[in-house]
Amino acid sequence: MMDFKGLLEKAKEAARSVAQEAEKRLQEIKEKLDQDKDGRPDVLEKALEEAEKALHEAKSRLADLDQDKDGVPDKLKEVSELAKKAAEAAKAKAEEAARLLRERLGKGE
């Protein structure tokens, strides 16, 4: 029959062995995830590069849409300006129609 100390030593050795194996596997996983060995997982680096590329492309497209560099796409300003002119024309026509109606009803201005 094995004594308690011997059993305890075997348990400690088994725990050390498991810890060493876990550490070894963790290191293998780290190496697989970081092929260029720069300390950052390659998949994360790729995602950051893609995000940076997308941001640069978006800024470039916005610059193409905003030639006067005021932060508002030029086409949007054109549409806004056309809508403003249409609203002003509609208001003027409504005022003219109201004036004519008052004249016809004999109330004059």
Short mmCIF file of C-alpha atoms in Angstrom, two decimals:
data_model
loop_
_atom_site.label_atom_id
_atom_site.label_comp_id
_atom_site.label_asym_id
_atom_site.label_seq_id
_atom_site.Cartn_x
_atom_site.Cartn_y
_atom_site.Cartn_z
CA MET A 1 0.00 0.00 0.00
CA MET A 2 1.33 3.41 -1.01
CA ASP A 3 1.78 5.99 1.63
CA PHE A 4 -0.07 9.29 1.63
CA LYS A 5 3.08 11.32 0.75
CA GLY A 6 3.77 9.14 -2.27
CA LEU A 7 0.18 9.49 -3.44
CA LEU A 8 0.35 13.26 -2.99
CA GLU A 9 3.59 13.42 -4.99
CA LYS A 10 2.01 11.38 -7.80
CA ALA A 11 -0.99 13.74 -7.85
CA LYS A 12 1.31 16.79 -7.97
CA GLU A 13 3.32 15.26 -10.81
CA ALA A 14 0.14 14.46 -12.72
CA ALA A 15 -1.09 18.04 -12.22
CA ARG A 16 2.26 19.43 -13.43
CA SER A 17 2.14 17.15 -16.44
CA VAL A 18 -1.40 18.26 -17.32
CA ALA A 19 -0.43 21.92 -16.85
CA GLN A 20 2.63 21.48 -19.07
CA GLU A 21 0.57 19.76 -21.75
CA ALA A 22 -2.04 22.53 -21.59
CA GLU A 23 0.67 25.17 -21.86
CA LYS A 24 2.20 23.35 -24.83
CA ARG A 25 -1.16 23.17 -26.60
CA LEU A 26 -1.88 26.81 -25.85
CA GLN A 27 1.48 27.77 -27.35
CA GLU A 28 0.73 25.68 -30.47
CA ILE A 29 -2.63 27.42 -30.87
CA LYS A 30 -1.01 30.83 -30.43
CA GLU A 31 1.57 29.98 -33.08
CA LYS A 32 -1.14 28.82 -35.49
CA LEU A 33 -3.14 32.01 -34.90
CA ASP A 34 -0.10 34.29 -35.27
CA GLN A 35 1.90 32.99 -38.23
CA ASP A 36 3.91 36.21 -38.61
CA LYS A 37 4.78 36.11 -34.88
CA ASP A 38 4.05 39.78 -34.21
CA GLY A 39 1.97 39.16 -31.11
CA ARG A 40 -1.42 39.76 -32.77
CA PRO A 41 -3.63 36.99 -34.18
CA ASP A 42 -3.52 37.06 -37.98
CA VAL A 43 -7.31 36.95 -38.29
CA LEU A 44 -7.56 40.09 -36.15
CA GLU A 45 -4.90 41.84 -38.23
CA LYS A 46 -6.75 40.92 -41.42
CA ALA A 47 -10.05 42.21 -40.02
CA LEU A 48 -8.41 45.50 -39.02
CA GLU A 49 -6.80 45.85 -42.44
CA GLU A 50 -10.15 45.20 -44.15
CA ALA A 51 -11.88 47.75 -41.91
CA GLU A 52 -9.19 50.34 -42.65
CA LYS A 53 -9.45 49.64 -46.38
CA ALA A 54 -13.26 49.99 -46.25
CA LEU A 55 -12.97 53.27 -44.34
CA HIS A 56 -10.48 54.63 -46.88
CA GLU A 57 -12.74 53.57 -49.74
CA ALA A 58 -15.78 55.19 -48.10
CA LYS A 59 -13.86 58.44 -47.57
CA SER A 60 -12.74 58.35 -51.18
CA ARG A 61 -16.30 57.82 -52.44
CA LEU A 62 -17.59 60.60 -50.22
CA ALA A 63 -14.89 62.90 -51.61
CA ASP A 64 -16.07 62.03 -55.12
CA LEU A 65 -19.65 62.88 -54.14
CA ASP A 66 -18.68 66.10 -52.35
CA GLN A 67 -16.55 68.05 -54.80
CA ASP A 68 -16.84 71.35 -52.92
CA LYS A 69 -15.72 69.62 -49.68
CA ASP A 70 -18.44 71.05 -47.44
CA GLY A 71 -19.43 67.67 -45.98
CA VAL A 72 -22.70 67.39 -47.90
CA PRO A 73 -22.87 65.33 -51.13
CA ASP A 74 -23.35 67.67 -54.10
CA LYS A 75 -26.34 65.74 -55.51
CA LEU A 76 -28.11 66.02 -52.18
CA LYS A 77 -27.64 69.79 -52.25
CA GLU A 78 -28.99 69.89 -55.82
CA VAL A 79 -32.09 67.94 -54.82
CA SER A 80 -32.54 70.15 -51.78
CA GLU A 81 -32.21 73.30 -53.89
CA LEU A 82 -34.75 71.98 -56.43
CA ALA A 83 -37.18 71.13 -53.63
CA LYS A 84 -36.75 74.61 -52.15
CA LYS A 85 -37.44 76.25 -55.52
CA ALA A 86 -40.47 74.02 -56.09
CA ALA A 87 -41.83 74.93 -52.65
CA GLU A 88 -41.29 78.65 -53.35
CA ALA A 89 -43.04 78.33 -56.74
CA ALA A 90 -45.96 76.44 -55.15
CA LYS A 91 -46.26 79.12 -52.46
CA ALA A 92 -46.24 81.90 -55.07
CA LYS A 93 -48.95 80.10 -57.11
CA ALA A 94 -51.06 79.57 -54.00
CA GLU A 95 -50.75 83.28 -53.10
CA GLU A 96 -51.65 84.27 -56.68
CA ALA A 97 -54.66 81.92 -56.63
CA ALA A 98 -55.80 83.38 -53.31
CA ARG A 99 -55.42 86.91 -54.66
CA LEU A 100 -57.45 86.10 -57.79
CA LEU A 101 -60.14 84.40 -55.71
CA ARG A 102 -60.42 87.45 -53.45
CA GLU A 103 -60.75 89.70 -56.51
CA ARG A 104 -63.47 87.50 -58.01
CA LEU A 105 -65.36 87.55 -54.78
CA GLY A 106 -65.10 91.32 -54.83
CA LYS A 107 -63.05 91.70 -51.75
CA GLY A 108 -59.93 93.13 -53.44
CA GLU A 109 -56.70 93.72 -51.57
#
